[in-house]
Coordinates of C-alpha atoms in Angstrom, one line a residue:
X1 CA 95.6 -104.7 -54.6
X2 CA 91.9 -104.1 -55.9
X3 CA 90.5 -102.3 -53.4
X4 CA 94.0 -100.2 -52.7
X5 CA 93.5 -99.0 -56.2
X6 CA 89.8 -98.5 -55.7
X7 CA 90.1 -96.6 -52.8
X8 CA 93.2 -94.3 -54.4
X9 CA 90.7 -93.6 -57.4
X10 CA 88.5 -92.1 -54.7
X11 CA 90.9 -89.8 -52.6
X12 CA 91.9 -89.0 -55.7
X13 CA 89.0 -87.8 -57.3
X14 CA 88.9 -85.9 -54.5
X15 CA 92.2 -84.4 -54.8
X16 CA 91.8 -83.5 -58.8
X17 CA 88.9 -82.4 -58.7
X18 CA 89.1 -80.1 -56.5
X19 CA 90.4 -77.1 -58.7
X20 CA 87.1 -77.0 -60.4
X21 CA 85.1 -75.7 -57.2
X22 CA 88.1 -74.9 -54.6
X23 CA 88.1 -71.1 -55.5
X24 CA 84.4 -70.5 -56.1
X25 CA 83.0 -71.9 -52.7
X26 CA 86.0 -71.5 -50.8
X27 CA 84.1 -68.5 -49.1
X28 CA 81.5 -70.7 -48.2
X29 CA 82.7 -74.1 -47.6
X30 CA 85.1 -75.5 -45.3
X31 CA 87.6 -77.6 -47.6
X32 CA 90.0 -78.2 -44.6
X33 CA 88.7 -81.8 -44.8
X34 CA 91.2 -81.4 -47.7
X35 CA 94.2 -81.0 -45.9
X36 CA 94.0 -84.6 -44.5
X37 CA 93.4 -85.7 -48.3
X38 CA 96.8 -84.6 -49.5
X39 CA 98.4 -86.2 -46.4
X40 CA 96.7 -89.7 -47.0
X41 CA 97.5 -89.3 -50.6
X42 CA 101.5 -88.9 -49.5
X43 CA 101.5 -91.2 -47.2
X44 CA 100.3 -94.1 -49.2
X45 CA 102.3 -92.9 -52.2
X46 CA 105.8 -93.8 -49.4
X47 CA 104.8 -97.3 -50.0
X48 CA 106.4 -99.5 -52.2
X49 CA 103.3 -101.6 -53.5
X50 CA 101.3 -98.7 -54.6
X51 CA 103.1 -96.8 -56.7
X52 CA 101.8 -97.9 -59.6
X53 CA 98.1 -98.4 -58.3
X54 CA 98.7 -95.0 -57.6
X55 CA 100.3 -93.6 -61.1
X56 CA 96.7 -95.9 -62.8
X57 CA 94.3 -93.1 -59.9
X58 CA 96.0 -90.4 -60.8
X59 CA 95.6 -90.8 -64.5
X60 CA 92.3 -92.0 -64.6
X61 CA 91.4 -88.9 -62.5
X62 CA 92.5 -86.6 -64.7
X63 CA 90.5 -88.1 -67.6
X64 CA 87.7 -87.5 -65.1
X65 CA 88.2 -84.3 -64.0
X66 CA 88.3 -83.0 -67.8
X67 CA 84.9 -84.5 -68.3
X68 CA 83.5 -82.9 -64.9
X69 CA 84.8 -79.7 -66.0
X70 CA 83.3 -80.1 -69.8
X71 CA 80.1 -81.0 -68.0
X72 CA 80.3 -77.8 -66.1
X73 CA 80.5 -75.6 -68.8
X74 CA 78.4 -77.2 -71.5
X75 CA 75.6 -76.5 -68.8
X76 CA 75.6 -73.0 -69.1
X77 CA 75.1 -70.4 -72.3
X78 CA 77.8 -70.5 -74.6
X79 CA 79.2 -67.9 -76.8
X80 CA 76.8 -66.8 -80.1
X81 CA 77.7 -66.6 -83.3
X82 CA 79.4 -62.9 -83.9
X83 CA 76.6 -60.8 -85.2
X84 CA 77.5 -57.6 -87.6
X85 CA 76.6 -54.0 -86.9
X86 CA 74.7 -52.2 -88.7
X87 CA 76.5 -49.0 -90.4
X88 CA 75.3 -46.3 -88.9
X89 CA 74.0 -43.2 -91.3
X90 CA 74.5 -39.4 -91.3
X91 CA 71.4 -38.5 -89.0
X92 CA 69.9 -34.8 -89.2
X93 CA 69.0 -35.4 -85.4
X94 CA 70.2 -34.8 -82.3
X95 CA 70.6 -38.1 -81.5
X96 CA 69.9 -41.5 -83.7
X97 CA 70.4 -45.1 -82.3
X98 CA 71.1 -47.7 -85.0
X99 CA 69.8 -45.7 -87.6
X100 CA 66.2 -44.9 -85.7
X101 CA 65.1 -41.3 -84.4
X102 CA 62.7 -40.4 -82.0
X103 CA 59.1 -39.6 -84.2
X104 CA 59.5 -42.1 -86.6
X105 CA 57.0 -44.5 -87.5
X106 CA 57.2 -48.1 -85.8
X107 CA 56.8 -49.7 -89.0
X108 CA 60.0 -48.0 -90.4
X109 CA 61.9 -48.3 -87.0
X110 CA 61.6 -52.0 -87.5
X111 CA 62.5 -52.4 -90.7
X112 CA 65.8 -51.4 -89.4
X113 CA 66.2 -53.2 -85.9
X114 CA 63.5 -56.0 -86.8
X115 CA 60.5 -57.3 -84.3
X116 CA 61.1 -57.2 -80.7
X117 CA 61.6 -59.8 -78.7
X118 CA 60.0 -58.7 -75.5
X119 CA 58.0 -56.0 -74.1
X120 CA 58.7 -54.6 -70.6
X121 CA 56.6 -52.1 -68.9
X122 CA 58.4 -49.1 -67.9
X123 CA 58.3 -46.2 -65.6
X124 CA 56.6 -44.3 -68.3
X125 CA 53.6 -46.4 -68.3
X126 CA 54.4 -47.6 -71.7
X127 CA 56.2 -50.9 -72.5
X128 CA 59.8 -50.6 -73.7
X129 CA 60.6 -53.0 -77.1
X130 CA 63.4 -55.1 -76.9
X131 CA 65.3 -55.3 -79.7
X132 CA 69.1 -57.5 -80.1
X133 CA 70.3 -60.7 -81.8
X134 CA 71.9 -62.8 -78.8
X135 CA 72.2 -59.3 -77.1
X136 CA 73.9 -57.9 -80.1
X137 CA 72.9 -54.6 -81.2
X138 CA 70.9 -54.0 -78.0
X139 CA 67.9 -51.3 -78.5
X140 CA 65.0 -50.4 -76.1
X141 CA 62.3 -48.6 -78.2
X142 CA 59.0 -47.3 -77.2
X143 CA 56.5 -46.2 -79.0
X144 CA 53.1 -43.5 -78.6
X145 CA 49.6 -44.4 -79.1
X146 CA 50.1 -43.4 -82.9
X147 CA 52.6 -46.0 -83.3
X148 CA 55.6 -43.3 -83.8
X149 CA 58.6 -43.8 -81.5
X150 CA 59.1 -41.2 -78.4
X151 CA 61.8 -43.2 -76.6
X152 CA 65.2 -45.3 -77.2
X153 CA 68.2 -46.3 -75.2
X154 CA 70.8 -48.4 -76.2
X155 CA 74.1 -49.0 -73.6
X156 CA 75.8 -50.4 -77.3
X157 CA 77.9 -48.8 -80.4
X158 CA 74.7 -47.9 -82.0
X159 CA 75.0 -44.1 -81.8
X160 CA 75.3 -41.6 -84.0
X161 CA 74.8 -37.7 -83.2
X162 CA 74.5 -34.5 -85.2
X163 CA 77.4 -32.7 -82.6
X164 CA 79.5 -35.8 -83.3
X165 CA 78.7 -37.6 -80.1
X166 CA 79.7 -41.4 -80.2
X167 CA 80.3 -44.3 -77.6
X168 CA 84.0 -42.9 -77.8
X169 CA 83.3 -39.4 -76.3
X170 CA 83.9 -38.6 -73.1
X171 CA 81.6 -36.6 -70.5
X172 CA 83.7 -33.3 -71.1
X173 CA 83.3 -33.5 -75.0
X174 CA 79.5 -34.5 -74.0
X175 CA 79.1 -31.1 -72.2
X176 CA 80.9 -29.0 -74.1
X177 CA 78.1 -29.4 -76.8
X178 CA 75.5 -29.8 -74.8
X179 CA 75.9 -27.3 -71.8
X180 CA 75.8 -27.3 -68.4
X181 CA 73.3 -30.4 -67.2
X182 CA 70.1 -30.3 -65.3
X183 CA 70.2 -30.2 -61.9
X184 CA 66.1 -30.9 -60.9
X185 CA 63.6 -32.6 -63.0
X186 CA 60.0 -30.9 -62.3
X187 CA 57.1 -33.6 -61.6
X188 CA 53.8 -31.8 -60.5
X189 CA 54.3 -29.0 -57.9
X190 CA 57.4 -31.4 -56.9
X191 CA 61.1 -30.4 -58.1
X192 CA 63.3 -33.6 -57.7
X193 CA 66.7 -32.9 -57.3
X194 CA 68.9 -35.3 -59.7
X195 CA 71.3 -37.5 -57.2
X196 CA 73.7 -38.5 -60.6
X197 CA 76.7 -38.4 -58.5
X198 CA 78.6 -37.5 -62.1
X199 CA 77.4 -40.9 -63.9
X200 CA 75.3 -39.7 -66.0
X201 CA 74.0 -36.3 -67.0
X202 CA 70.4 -35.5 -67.8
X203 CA 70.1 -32.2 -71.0
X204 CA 66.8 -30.6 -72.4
X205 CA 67.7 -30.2 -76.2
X206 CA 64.7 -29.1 -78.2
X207 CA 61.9 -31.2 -77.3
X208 CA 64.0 -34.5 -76.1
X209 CA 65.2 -35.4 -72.8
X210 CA 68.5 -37.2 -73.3
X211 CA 70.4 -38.8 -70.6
X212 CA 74.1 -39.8 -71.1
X213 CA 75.8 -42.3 -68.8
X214 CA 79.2 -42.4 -68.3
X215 CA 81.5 -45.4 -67.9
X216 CA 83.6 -43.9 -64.4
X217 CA 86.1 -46.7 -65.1
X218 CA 87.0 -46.1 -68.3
X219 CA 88.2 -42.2 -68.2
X220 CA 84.3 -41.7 -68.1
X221 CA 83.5 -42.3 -71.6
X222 CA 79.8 -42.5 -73.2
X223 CA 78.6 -46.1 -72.0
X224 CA 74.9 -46.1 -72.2
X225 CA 72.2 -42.9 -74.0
X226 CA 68.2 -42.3 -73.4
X227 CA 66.3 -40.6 -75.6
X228 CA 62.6 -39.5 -74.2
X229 CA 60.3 -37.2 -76.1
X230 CA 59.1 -34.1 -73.7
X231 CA 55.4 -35.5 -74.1
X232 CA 56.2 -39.2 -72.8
X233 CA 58.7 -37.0 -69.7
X234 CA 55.9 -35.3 -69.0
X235 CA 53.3 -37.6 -69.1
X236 CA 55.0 -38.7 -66.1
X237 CA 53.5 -37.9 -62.8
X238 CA 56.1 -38.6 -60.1
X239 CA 59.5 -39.6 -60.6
X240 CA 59.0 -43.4 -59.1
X241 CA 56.0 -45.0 -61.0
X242 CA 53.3 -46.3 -59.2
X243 CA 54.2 -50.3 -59.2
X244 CA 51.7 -53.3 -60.0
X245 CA 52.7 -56.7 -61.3
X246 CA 53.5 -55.8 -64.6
X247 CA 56.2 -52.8 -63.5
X248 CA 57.8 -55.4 -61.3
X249 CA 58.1 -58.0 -64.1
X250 CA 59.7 -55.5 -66.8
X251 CA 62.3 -54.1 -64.1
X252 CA 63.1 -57.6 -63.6
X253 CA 63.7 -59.0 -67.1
X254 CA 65.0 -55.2 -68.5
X255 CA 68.2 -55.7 -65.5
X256 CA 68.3 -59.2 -67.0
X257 CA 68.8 -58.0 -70.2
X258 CA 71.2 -55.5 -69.9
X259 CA 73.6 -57.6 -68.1
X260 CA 73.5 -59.7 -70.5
X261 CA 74.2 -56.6 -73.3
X262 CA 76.8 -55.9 -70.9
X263 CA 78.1 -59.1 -71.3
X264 CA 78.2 -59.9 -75.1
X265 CA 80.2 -56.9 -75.7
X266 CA 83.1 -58.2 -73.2
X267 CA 82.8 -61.1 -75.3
X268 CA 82.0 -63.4 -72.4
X269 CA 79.1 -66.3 -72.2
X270 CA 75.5 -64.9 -71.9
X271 CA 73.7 -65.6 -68.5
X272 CA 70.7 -68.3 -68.6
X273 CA 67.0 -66.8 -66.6
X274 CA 66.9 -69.0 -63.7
X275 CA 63.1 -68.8 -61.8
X276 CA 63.9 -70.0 -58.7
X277 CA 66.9 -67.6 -58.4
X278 CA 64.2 -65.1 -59.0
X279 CA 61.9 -66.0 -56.8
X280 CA 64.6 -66.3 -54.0
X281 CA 65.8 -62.8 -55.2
X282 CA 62.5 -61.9 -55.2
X283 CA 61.3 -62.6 -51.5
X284 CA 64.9 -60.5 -50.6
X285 CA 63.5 -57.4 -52.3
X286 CA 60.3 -57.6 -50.9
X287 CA 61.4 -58.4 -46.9
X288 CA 64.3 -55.4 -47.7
X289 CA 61.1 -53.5 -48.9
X290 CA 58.6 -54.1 -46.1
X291 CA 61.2 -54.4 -43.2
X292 CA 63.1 -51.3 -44.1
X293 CA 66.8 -52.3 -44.6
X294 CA 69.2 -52.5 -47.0
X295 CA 71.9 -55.2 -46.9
X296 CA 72.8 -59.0 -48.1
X297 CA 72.3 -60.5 -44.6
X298 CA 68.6 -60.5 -43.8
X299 CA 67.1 -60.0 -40.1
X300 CA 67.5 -63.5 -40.0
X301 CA 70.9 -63.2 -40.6
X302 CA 70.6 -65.3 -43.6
X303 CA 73.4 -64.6 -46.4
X304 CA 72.6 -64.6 -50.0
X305 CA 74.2 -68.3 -49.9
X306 CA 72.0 -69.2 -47.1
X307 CA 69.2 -68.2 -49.1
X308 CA 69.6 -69.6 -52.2
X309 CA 70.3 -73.4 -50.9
X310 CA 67.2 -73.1 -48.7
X311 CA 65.3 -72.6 -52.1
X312 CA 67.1 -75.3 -53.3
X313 CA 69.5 -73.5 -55.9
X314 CA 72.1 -75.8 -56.2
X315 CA 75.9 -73.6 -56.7
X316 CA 79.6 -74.6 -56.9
X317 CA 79.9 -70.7 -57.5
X318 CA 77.4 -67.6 -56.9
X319 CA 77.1 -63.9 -55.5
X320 CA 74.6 -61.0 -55.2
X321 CA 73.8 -57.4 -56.8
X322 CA 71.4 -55.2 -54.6
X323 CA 70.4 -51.7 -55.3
X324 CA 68.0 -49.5 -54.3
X325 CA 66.0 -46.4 -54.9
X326 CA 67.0 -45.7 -58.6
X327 CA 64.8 -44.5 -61.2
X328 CA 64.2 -47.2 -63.6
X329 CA 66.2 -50.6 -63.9
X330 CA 68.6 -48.6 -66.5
X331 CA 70.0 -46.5 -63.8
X332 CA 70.0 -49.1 -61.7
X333 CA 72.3 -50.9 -64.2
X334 CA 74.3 -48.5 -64.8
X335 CA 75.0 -47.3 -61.2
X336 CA 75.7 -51.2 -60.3
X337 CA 78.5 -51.2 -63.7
X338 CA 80.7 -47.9 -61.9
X339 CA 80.8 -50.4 -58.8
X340 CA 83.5 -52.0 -59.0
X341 CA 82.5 -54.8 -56.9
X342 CA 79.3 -55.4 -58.3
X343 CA 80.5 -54.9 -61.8
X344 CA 82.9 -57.6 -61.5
X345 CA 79.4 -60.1 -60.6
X346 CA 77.9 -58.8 -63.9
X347 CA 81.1 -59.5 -65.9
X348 CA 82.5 -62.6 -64.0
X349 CA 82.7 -65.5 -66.8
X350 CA 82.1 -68.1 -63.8
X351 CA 78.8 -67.5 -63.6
X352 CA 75.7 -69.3 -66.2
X353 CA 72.3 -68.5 -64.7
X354 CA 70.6 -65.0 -63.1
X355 CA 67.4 -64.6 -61.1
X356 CA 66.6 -61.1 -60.8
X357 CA 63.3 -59.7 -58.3
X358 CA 62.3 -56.4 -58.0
X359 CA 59.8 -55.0 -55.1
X360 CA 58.9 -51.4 -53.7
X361 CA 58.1 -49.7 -50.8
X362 CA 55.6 -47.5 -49.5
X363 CA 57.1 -44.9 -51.6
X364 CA 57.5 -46.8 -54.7
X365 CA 61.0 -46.9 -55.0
X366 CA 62.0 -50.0 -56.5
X367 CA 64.5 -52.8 -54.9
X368 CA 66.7 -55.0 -56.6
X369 CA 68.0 -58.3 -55.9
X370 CA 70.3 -59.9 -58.3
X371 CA 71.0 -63.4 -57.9
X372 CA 74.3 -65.1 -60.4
X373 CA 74.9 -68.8 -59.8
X374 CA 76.6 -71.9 -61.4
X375 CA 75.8 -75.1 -60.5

């Protein structure tokens, strides 16, 4: 009677466990081992003599199933404490974000956001200052060599406008006091023509550069606003910066971040860095870089799966972000939140851990590999 009990507590844990990783890795493992599970399970439970051996599996399955699952999710980030936001102030500028305009001094910008908590080298050649508690109240400054800030962005409720602009507005109310948008951004003797395929638009106002990105699911409404003074815009020689280590690392960690800003606001568990899952997502931009494709299967025909348990990333759940050949890893964001299927990666409340590698190619535009996992 022993071992029949024993051996039920095993096809059993089986059996109740299995709704804590069926779903996930159903696309990548074959459960029909399961199948023949359920059907020893039945036909033991015909026979008289185990019915209660098998009632004693069952429940002592269940008690362990809760505990796998509790171990599952205390594993990964957890919800922060609810942070406050700052009220926002009558601004006499075009644009303010949390109460900071572009020219002020870095010593009374931080008085308002506080110190940052990482630098990130942009495609300015400066370092954008990362400024959030837990993610909330997300601001990028960056700052001139006089220490007076000539850039901000923030894809949070931190905005407030002189024509009355807010997270709230949609692109219509955006135009309609602003203008018609710019079509071409001149670098050198080289006139780009702006690909925004109506996510965001780019306006000259004064001596500012301000692009506004629109949330295309969400009747596009304001999601995300740049502010660059004309000196740091055109201080910029090409429209793709010339990459080194450092560029490579702040794309990285700055598409890092801003999932997780995306993530705090749907009120959803913040992502964990992962190294390896860089690294992995790393080599992927680089061989899509060198080799000249674009896709999630390699020329190996390695899937993003494939990949990630050769590296030894161990998953009950995971998927993939690419994209390619945007500006900066802001556009890159945003572009990746109006698709749908990649949005739903950066918002799924499965995932605990992101890797994120960045490479270019021969004419420094950047790749992206995103890498999301749970183990």
């Amino acid at each position: 009677m022993r071992k029949l009990f024993l051996l039920l507590v095993i096809v059993a844990l089986v059996y109740f466990a299995r709704p804590l990783w069926e779903e996930p890795v159903g696309e990548y493992v074959d459960l029909s081992f399961l199948d023949t599970v359920e059907n020893a399970i039945g036909n033991l439970a015909d026979g008289p003599d185990v019915t209660e051996a098998l009632d004693e599996a069952k429940e002592f399955t269940t008690r362990f199933a809760s505990q796998l699952q509790s171990l599952v999710r205390s594993d990964t980030a957890e919800m922060p404490e609810a942070v406050e936001k700052p009220e926002l102030s009558e601004t006499d500028s075009v644009f303010a974000i949390h109460n900071v305009t572009i020219g002020m001094s870095k010593e009374e910008a931080q008085v308002k956001v506080g110190l940052p908590l990482r630098l990130m080298k942009n495609e300015y050649g400066t370092d954008w200052h990362s400024y959030h508690t837990n993610y909330q109240n997300y601001v990028l400054l960056a700052y001139d060599k006089d220490g007076n800030v000539n850039g901000m962005f923030t894809n949070q409720n931190l905005i407030s406008s002189t024509e009355g602009i807010t997270m709230a507005s949609n692109k219509e109310e955006v135009r309609s006091q602003f203008g018609v948008p710019l079509k071409s951004l001149q670098k050198g003797n080289v006139q780009y023509i702006l690909d925004t395929r109506e996510e965001y638009d780019l306006f000259k106002v004064g001596d500012l550069y301000i692009t506004v990105f629109y949330d295309i699911h969400e009747e596009s409404t304001v999601t995300a606003l740049q502010v660059i003074h004309e000196d740091l815009e055109e201080d910029r020689p090409e429209i793709y910066a010339a990459p080194d280590d450092e560029l490579r690392e702040g794309y990285e960690y700055l598409l890092f971040e801003l999932t997780n800003s995306a993530r705090i606001q749907r009120e959803l568990p913040l992502l964990k860095w992962d190294e390896q899952a860089m690294l992995t997502a790393r080599k992927h931009s680089e061989d899509m870089a060198e080799n000249e494709y674009f896709s999630h299967t390699n020329k190996e025909g390695e899937s993003p799966f494939d990949r990630m348990s050769d590296d030894g990333i161990n998953f009950f759940v995971a998927g993939e972000n690419l994209a390619y050949g945007q500006y900066s890893s802001i556009f890159a964001h945003e572009g990746l939140m109006n698709s749908i299927g990649h949005r739903e990666n950066i918002v799924k409340p499965d995932f605990g851990y992101l890797g994120v590698g960045a490479a270019f190619n021969s004419e420094n535009q950047p790749f992206y590999t995103a890498n999301f996992f749970n183990r």
